Coordinates of C-alpha atoms in Angstrom, one line a residue:
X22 CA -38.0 -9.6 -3.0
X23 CA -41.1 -8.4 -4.3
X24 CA -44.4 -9.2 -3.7
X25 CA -47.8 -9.1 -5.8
X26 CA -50.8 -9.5 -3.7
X27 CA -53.8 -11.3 -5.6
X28 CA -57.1 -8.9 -5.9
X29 CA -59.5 -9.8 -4.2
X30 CA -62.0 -8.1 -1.9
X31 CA -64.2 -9.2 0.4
X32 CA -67.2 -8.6 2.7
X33 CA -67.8 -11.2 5.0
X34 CA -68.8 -11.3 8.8
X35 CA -66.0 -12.6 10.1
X36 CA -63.2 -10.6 8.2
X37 CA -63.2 -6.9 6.5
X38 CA -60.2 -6.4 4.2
X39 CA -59.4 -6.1 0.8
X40 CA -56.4 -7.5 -0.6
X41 CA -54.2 -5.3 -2.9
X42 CA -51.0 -4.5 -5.2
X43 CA -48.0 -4.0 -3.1
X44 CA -44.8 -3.1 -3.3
X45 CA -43.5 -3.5 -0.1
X46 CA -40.8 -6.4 0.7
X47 CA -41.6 -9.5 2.6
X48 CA -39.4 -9.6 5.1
X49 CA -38.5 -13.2 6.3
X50 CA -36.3 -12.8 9.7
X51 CA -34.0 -15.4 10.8
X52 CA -34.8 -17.5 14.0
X53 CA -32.8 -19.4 16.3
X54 CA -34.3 -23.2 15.9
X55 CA -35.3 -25.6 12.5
X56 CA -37.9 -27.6 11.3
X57 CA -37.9 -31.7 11.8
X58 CA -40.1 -33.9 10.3
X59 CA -41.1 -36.9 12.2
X60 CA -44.0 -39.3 13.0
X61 CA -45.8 -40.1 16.8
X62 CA -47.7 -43.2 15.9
X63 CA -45.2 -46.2 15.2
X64 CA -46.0 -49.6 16.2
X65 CA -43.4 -52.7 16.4
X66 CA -43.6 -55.9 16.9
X67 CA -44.0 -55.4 20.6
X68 CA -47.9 -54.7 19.7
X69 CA -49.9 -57.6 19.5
X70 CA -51.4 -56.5 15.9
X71 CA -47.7 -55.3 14.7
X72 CA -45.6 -57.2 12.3
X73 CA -42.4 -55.6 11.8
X74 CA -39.3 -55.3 13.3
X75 CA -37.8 -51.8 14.9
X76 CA -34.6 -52.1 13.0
X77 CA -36.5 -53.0 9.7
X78 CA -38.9 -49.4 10.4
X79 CA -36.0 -47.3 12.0
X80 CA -33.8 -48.4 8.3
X81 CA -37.0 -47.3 6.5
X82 CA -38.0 -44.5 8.1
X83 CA -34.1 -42.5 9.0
X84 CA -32.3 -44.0 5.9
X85 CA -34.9 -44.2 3.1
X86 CA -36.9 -41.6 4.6
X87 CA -34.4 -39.4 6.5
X88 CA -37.3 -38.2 9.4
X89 CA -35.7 -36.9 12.2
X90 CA -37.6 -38.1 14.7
X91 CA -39.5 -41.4 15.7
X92 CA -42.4 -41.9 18.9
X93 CA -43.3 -45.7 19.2
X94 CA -46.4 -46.1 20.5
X95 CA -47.2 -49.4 21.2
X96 CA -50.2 -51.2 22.7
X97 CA -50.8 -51.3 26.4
X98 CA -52.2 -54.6 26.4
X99 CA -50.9 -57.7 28.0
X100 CA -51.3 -59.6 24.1
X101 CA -47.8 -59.3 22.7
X102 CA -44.9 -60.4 21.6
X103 CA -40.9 -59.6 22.3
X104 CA -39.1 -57.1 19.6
X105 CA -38.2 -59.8 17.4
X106 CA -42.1 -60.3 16.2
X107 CA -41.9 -63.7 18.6
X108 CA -44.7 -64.8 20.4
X109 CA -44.6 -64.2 24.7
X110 CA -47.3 -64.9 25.8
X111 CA -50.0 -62.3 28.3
X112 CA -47.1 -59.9 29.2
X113 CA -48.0 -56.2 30.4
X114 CA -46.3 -53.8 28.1
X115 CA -44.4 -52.3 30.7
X116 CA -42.8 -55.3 31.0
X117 CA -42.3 -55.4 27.2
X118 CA -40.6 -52.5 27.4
X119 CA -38.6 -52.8 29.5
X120 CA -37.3 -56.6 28.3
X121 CA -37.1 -55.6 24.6
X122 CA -38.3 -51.7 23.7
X123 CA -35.8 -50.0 25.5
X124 CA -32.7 -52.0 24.7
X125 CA -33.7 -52.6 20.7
X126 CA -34.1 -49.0 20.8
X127 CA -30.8 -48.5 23.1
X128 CA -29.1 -50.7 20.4
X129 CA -30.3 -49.2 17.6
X130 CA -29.7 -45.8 18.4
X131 CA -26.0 -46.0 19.8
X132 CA -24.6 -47.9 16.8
X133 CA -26.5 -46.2 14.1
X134 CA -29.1 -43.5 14.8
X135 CA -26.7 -41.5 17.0
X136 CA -28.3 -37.9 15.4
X137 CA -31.8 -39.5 15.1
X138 CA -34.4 -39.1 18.0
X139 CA -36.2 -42.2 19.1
X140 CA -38.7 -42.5 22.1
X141 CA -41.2 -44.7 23.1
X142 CA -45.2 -43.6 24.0
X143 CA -48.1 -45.9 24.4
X144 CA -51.7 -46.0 22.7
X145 CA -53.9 -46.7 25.5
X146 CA -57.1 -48.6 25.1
X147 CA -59.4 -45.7 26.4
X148 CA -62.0 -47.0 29.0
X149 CA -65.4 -46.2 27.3
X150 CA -63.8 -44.2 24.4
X151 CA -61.0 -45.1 21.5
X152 CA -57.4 -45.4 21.5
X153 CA -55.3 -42.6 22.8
X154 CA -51.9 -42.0 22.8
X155 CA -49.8 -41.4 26.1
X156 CA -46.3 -40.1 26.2
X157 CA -44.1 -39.3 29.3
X158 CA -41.6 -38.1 28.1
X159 CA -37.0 -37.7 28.8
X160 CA -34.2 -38.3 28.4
X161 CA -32.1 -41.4 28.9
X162 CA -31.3 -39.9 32.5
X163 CA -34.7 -40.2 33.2
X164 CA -35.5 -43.8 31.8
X165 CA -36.1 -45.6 35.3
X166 CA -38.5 -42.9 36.0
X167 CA -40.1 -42.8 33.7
X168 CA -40.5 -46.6 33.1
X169 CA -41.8 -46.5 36.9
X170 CA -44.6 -44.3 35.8
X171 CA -45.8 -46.5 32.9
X172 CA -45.9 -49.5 35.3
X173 CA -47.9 -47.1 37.5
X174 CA -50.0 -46.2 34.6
X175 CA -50.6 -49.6 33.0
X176 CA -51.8 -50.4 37.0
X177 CA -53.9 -47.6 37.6
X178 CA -55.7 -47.3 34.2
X179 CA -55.5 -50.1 31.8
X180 CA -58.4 -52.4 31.9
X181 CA -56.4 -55.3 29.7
X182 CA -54.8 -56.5 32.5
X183 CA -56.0 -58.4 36.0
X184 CA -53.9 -58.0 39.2
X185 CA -52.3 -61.6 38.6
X186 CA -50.5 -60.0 35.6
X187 CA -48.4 -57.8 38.2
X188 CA -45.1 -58.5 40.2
X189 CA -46.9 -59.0 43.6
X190 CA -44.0 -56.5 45.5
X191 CA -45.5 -53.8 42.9
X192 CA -49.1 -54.6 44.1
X193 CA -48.3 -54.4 48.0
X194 CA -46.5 -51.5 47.2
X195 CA -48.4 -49.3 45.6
X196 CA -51.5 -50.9 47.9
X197 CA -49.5 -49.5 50.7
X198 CA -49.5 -45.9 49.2
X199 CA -53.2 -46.2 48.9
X200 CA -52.9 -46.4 45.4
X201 CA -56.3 -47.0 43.5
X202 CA -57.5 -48.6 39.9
X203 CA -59.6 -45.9 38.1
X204 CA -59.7 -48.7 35.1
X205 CA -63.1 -48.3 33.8
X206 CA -65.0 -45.9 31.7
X207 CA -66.8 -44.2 34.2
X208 CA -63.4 -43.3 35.8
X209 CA -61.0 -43.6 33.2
X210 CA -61.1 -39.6 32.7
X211 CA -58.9 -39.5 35.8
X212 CA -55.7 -40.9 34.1
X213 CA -55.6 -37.8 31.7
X214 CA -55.7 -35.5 35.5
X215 CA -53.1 -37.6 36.6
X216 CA -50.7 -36.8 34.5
X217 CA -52.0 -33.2 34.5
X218 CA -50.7 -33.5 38.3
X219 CA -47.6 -35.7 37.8
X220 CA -46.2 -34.6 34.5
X221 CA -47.8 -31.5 33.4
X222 CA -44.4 -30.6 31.6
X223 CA -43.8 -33.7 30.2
X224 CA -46.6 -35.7 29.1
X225 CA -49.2 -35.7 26.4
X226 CA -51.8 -37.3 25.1
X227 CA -53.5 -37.7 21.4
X228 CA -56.3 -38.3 20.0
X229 CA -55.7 -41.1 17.5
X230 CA -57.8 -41.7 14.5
X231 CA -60.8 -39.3 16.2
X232 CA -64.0 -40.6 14.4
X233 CA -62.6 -44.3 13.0
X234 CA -66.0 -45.3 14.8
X235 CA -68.5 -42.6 14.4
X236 CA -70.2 -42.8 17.9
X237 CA -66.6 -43.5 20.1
X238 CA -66.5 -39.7 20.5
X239 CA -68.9 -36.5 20.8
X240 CA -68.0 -33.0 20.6
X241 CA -68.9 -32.3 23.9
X242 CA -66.5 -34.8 25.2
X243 CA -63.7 -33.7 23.6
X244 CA -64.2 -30.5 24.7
X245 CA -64.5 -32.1 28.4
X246 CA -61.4 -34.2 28.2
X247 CA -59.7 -30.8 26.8
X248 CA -61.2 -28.9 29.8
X249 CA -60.4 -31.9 32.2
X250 CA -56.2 -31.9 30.8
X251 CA -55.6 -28.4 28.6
X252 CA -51.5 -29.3 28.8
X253 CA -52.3 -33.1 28.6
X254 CA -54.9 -33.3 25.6
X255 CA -54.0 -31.0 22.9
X256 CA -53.1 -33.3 20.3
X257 CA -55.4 -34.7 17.2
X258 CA -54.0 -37.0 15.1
X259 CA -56.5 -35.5 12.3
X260 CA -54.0 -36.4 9.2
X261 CA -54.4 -40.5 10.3
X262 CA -52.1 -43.0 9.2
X263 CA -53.0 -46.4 8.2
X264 CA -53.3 -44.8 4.9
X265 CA -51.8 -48.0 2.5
X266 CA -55.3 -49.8 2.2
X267 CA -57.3 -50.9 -0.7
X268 CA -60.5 -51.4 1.0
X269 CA -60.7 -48.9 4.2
X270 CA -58.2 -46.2 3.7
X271 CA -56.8 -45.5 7.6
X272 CA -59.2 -48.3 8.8
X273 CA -61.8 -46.5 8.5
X274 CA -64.6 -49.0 7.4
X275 CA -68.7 -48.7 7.7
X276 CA -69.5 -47.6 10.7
X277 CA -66.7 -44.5 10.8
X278 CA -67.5 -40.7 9.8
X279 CA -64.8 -41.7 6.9
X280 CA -61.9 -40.3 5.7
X281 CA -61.3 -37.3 3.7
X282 CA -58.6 -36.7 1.6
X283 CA -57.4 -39.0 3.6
X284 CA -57.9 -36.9 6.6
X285 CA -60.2 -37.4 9.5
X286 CA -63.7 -35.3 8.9
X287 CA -62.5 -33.5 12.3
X288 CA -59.9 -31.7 10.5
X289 CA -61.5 -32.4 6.9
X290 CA -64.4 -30.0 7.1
X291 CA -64.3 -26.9 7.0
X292 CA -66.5 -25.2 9.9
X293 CA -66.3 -29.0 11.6
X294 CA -65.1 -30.3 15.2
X295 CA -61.7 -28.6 14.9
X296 CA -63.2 -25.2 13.7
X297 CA -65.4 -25.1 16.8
X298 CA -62.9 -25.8 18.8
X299 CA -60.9 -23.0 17.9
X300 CA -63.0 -20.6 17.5
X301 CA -63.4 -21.3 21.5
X302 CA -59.8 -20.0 21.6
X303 CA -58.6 -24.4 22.2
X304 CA -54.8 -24.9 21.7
X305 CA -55.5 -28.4 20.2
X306 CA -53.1 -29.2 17.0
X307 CA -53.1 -31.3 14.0
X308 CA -50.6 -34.0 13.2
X309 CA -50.2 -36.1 10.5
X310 CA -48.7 -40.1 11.6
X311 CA -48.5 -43.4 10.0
X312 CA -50.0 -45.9 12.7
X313 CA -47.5 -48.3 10.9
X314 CA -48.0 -52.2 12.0
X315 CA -46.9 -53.0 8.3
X316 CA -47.2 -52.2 5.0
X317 CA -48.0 -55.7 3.0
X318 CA -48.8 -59.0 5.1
X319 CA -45.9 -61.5 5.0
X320 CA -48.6 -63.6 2.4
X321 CA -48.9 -60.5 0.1
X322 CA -52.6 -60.5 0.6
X323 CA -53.2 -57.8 3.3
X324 CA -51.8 -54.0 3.4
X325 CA -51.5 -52.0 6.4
X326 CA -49.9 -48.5 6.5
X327 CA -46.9 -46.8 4.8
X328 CA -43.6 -46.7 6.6
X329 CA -43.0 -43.7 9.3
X330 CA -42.1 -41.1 6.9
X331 CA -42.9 -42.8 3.1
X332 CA -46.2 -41.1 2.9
X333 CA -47.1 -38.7 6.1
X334 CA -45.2 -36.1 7.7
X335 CA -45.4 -34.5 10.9
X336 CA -43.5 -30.9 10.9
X337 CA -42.3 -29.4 14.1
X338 CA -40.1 -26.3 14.8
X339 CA -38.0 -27.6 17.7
X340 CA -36.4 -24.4 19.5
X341 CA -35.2 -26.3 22.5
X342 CA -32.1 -29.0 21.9
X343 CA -32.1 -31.8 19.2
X344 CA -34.1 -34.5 21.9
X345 CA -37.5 -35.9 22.6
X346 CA -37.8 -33.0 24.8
X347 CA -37.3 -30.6 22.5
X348 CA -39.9 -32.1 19.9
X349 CA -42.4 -31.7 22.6
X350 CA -41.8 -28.3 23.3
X351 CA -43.0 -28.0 19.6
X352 CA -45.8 -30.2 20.3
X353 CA -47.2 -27.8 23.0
X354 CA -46.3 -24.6 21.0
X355 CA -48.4 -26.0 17.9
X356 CA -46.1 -24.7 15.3
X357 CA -46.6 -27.5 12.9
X358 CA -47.9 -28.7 9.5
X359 CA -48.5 -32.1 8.3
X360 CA -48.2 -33.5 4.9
X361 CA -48.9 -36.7 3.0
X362 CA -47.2 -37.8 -0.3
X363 CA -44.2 -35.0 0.1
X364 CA -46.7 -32.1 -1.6
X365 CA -44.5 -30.0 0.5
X366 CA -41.9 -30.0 2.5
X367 CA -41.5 -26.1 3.5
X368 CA -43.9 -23.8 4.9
X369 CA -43.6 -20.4 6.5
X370 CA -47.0 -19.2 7.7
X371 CA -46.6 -16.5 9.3
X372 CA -49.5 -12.5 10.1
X373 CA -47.1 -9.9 10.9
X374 CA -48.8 -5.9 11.8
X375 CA -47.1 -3.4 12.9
X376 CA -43.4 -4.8 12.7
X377 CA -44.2 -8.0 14.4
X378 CA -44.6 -11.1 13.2
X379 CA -46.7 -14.0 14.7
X380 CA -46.3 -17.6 13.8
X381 CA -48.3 -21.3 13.9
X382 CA -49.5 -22.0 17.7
X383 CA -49.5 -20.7 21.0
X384 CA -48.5 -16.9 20.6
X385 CA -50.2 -14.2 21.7
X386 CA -50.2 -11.9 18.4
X387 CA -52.2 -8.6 19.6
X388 CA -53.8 -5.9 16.8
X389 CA -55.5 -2.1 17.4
X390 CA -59.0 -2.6 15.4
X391 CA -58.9 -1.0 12.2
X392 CA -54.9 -2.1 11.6
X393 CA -53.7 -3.5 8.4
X394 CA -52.4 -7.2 8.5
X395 CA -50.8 -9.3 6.0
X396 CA -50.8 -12.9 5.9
X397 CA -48.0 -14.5 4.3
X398 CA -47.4 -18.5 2.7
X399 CA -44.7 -19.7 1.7
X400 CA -43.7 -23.3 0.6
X401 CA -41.5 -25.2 -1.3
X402 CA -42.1 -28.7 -3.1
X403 CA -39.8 -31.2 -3.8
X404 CA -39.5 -32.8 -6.9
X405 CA -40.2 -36.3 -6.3
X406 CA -42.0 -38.2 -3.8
X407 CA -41.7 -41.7 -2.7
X408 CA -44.1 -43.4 -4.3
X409 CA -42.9 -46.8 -5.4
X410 CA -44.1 -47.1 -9.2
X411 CA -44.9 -50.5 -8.5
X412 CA -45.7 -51.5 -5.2
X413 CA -43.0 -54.0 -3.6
X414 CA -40.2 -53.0 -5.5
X415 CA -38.5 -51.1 -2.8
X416 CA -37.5 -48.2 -5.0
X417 CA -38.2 -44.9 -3.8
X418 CA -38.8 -41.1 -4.2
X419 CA -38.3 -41.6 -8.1
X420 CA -42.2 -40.7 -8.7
X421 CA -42.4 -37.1 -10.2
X422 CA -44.3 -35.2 -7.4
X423 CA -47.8 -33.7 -8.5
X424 CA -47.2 -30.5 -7.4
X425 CA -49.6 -27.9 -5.2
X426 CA -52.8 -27.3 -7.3
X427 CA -53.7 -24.7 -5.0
X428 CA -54.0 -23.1 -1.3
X429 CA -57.0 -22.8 0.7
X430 CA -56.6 -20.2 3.2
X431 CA -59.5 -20.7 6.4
X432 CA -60.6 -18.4 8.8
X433 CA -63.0 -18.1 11.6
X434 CA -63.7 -15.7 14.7
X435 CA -62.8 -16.8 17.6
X436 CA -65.8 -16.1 20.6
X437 CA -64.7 -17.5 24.0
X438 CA -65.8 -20.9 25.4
X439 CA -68.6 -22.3 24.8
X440 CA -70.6 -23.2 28.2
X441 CA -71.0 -27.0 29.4
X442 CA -74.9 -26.6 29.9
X443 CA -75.3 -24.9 26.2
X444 CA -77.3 -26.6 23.7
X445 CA -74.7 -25.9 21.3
X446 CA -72.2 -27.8 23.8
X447 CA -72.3 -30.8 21.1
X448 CA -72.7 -28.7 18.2
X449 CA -70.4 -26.9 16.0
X450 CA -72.6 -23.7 15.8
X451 CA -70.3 -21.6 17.4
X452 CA -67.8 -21.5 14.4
X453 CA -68.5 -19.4 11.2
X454 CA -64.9 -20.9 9.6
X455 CA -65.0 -20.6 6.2
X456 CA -62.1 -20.6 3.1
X457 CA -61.6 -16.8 2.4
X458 CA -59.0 -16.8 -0.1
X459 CA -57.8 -19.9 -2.5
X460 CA -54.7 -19.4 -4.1
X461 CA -53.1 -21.2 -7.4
X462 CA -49.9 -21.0 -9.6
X463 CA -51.8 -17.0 -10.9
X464 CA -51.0 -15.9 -7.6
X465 CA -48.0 -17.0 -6.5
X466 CA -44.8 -16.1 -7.5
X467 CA -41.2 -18.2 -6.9
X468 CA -38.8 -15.7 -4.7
X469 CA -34.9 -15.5 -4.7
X470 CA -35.0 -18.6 -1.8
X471 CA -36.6 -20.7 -4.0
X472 CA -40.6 -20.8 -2.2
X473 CA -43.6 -19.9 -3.6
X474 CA -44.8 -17.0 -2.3
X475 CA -48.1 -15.4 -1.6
X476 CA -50.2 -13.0 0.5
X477 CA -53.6 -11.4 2.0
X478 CA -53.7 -8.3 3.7
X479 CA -56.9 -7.4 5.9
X480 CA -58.4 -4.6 8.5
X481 CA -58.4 -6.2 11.5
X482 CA -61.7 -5.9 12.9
X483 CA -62.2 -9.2 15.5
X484 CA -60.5 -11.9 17.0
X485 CA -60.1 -14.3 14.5
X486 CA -57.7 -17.6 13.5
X487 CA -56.4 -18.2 10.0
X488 CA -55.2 -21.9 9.2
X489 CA -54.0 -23.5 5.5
X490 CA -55.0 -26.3 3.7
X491 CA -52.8 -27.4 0.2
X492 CA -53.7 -29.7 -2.3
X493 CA -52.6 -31.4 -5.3
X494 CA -55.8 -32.2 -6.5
X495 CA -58.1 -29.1 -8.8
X496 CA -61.1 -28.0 -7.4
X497 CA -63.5 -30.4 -9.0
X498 CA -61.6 -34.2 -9.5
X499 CA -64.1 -37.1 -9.9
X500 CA -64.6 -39.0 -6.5
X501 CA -62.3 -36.6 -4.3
X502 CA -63.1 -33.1 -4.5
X503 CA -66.2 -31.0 -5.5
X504 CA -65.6 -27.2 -5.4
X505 CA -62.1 -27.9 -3.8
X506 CA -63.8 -29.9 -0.7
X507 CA -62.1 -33.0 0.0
X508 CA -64.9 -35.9 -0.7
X509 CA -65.4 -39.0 1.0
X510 CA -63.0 -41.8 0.3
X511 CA -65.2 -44.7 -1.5
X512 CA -63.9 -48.2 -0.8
X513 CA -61.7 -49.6 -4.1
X514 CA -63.8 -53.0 -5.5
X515 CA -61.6 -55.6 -6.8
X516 CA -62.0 -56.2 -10.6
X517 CA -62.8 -59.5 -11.9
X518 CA -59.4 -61.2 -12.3
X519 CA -57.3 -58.4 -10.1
X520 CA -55.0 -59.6 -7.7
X521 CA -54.0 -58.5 -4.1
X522 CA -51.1 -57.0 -5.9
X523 CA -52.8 -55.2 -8.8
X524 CA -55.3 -54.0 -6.9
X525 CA -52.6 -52.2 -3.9
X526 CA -51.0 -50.7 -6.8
X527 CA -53.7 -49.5 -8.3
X528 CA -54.8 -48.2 -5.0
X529 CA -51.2 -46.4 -4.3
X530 CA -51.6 -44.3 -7.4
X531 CA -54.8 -43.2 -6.3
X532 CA -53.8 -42.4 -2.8
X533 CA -50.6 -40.7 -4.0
X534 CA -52.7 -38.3 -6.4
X535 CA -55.0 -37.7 -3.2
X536 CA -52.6 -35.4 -1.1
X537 CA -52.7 -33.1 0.9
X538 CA -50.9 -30.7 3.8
X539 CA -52.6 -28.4 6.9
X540 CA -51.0 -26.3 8.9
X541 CA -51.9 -25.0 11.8
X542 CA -53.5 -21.9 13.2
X543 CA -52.3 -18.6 13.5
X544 CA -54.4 -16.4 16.2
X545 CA -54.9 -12.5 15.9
X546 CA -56.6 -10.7 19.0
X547 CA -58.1 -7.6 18.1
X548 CA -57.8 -4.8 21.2

């Protein structure tokens, strides 16, 4: 296929290259694993805040959704109920999941999600900070394992529970071992080292919902908890879910940094908190979830979040066997893009020089200053999305999809570490990110595999990380972009007259015009 690359030069401190005419061929070359889409933020039931039923949000989210891949992460509190939504009682979750998770999802899965991957994870009430998301992670073979560790977890860690919550025999146990309780903030650091030690392989943790309260987190202490955990911590959840609400879109009411775009401001601004993080060379990744609890109250009068799958997508490109295992392989190796509304549900990003190609993530792509590098995009767009045209009716992925407006292609140098006792520790003035290129329907052309196709080439001159941002919406669209930068979602007032109902349908049209996909980063080291 041929290729025509958009003109555009460009003189700018952190890149030197001039984009050109080409007639070369972009060569796509096969590879030996395949994209799944999925979501690691699901609550049940089982959570004390939760509504819904696993089999009602495993029907919605693998047969009216058709995701591959499912991670509930429920409370570790001891408020909860069983998997049925009934109430328990003060139970610790480990208990919960043992009595009713695991079998619900044991049930589920033999008789009808056979070729679906289900697992369960747990959002952690952070001691001092926010939630986070845990995951230790196998396969069935390792379930009493596993479920050993969460117990020891929920013990060492959690600070919702009191000793008289325990099985005594557990207590004097782990007592015996000189076990300790590192459950409050001034320790609570320790549980992310922990499972450095214990399950460096296969456990992870996520940021959820980074700046839903402005002053939970600083930029210095993420980049301490990264420090603390590199193959623990090196997850944000910056595409949040929560998404299906009227007032405060992903929960984020006064008092957060907001939401835009619907995505967090650490991944929303450009030269912001994820910038300077990798222009410090991080591996931290973006994913897009749900945080489902439910999507209308059983009254009609309160909305929640879409179902796993209905309105956010987390990509992964699982190398490694069709299991839980494999989708956190492709966790740690950051090739991934997240999307909301369906915008897109293809994307090869990919800089190849000198007959190699590099792709999303961890790779070590190395360049001679001074050599020529092409970036390439690809994506395709499906022609509906699953917008319900009226909200309730259950009918979905009849909406005409908007389509991508245009591309935004970022880039930034990438300078080392920043050091602990720098004043710019808890600042983001290491990062000189900025969108080099933006790309729309005049520069890219549809190929013979059906993806719109596009490219930048460049001199390679420093070590530097490129990362995409896609958008339905132009560059200027009252109360949501100004010069293509995502604004700050305004709570929706209810009109004299509106009801619940008018006003959550009005507010899904809105959110479904608002919608966006980011990849993530591609690194070049210059030599």
């Amino acid at each position: 296929m041929k290729l025509k690359l958009s003109a555009l030069c460009v003189s700018l401190a952190i890149l030197a290259g001039c984009s050109s005419d080409s007639d070369d061929s972009v060569v796509v070359e096969p590879r030996d694993g395949k994209w799944m889409a999925g979501d690691l933020h699901v609550h049940s039931a089982v959570s004390n805040d939760a509504r819904d039923t696993m089999v009602n949000i495993l029907y919605h989210a693998f047969d009216e959704f058709d995701i591959d891949y499912v991670f509930f992460s429920n409370h570790m509190r001891v408020r909860g109920n069983d998997h049925q939504d009934n109430d328990i009682g003060e139970v610790l979750y480990a208990n919960r999941l043992v009595d009713y998770e695991l079998p619900e999802i044991r049930s589920l899965q033999s008789r009808f999600y056979q070729d679906k991957i289900i697992t369960t994870t747990f959002e952690w009430d952070f001691p001092g900070f926010e939630h986070y998301n845990i995951g230790i992670i196998g396969t069935a073979e390792d379930q009493a394992e596993i479920v050993e560790a969460v117990k020891l977890f929920e013990y060492k860690f959690s600070n919702e529970n009191t000793l008289a919550h325990f099985d005594p025999q557990d207590v004097a146990r782990w007592e015996a071992q000189g076990i300790q309780r590192y459950n409050t903030a001034a320790d609570a650091a320790k549980a992310l080292t922990w499972l450095q030690e214990q399950y460096p392989n296969t456990s992870y943790g996520m940021l959820n919902h980074p700046r839903r309260y402005a002053n939970t987190y600083t930029l210095a202490d993420v980049r301490d908890l990264n420090t603390l955990a590199p193959d623990i911590f090196f997850l944000m959840e910056g595409m949040v879910g929560g998404q299906f609400h009227p007032y405060d879109r992903g929960d984020y009411a006064s008092g957060s940094a907001g939401l835009y775009g619907g995505a967090d401001p650490m991944l929303a601004h450009v030269g912001g908190w994820w910038d300077a993080l990798l222009s410090e060379g991080r591996r931290i990744w973006n994913v897009a979830n749900s945080d489902y609890h439910f999507k209308i109250s059983g009254g009609g009068q309160y909305t929640s979040g879409y179902f796993p799958g209905e309105y956010s997508k987390n990509y992964a490109y699982v190398t490694q066997g069709d299991d839980e295992l494999g989708v956190l392989s492709a966790l740690r190796s950051g090739e991934m893009y997240g999307v909301t509304g369906d915008l897109i549900n293809q994307l090869d990003f990919t800089i190849s020089a000198n007959g190699k190609t590099a792709y999303m993530g961890q790779q070590n792509f190395s360049v001679a200053k001074g050599d020529e590098v092409t970036v390439t995009i690809r994506f395709q767009s499906p022609q509906f999305n699953n917008q319900e045209i009226v909200v309730g009716d259950g009918i979905f992925g009849s909406a005409v999809n908007p389509g991508v407006h245009h591309v935004d292609l970022i880039a930034g140098t990438v300078t080392g570490l920043v050091a602990p006792d720098s004043e710019n520790y808890a600042t983001t003035a290491n990062t000189d990110a900025k969108v080099i290129e933006s790309f729309t329907a005049e520069d890219w052309q549809l190929d013979d595999d059906g993806f719109y196709t596009m490219s930048y080439t460049f001199s390679a001159e420093a070590n530097q990380y490129f990362r995409l941002r896609g958008t339905a919406l132009d560059y200027n669209e009252s109360g949501l972009t100004v010069v293509g930068e995502p604004q700050k979602w305004l709570p929706m007032e209810k009109a004299d007259g509106e009801t619940d109902h008018q006003i959550q349908d009005r507010a899904n049209k809105l959110i479904y015009q608002d919608v966006w996909f980011y990849s993530n980063p591609v690194y070049v080291s210059v030599n």
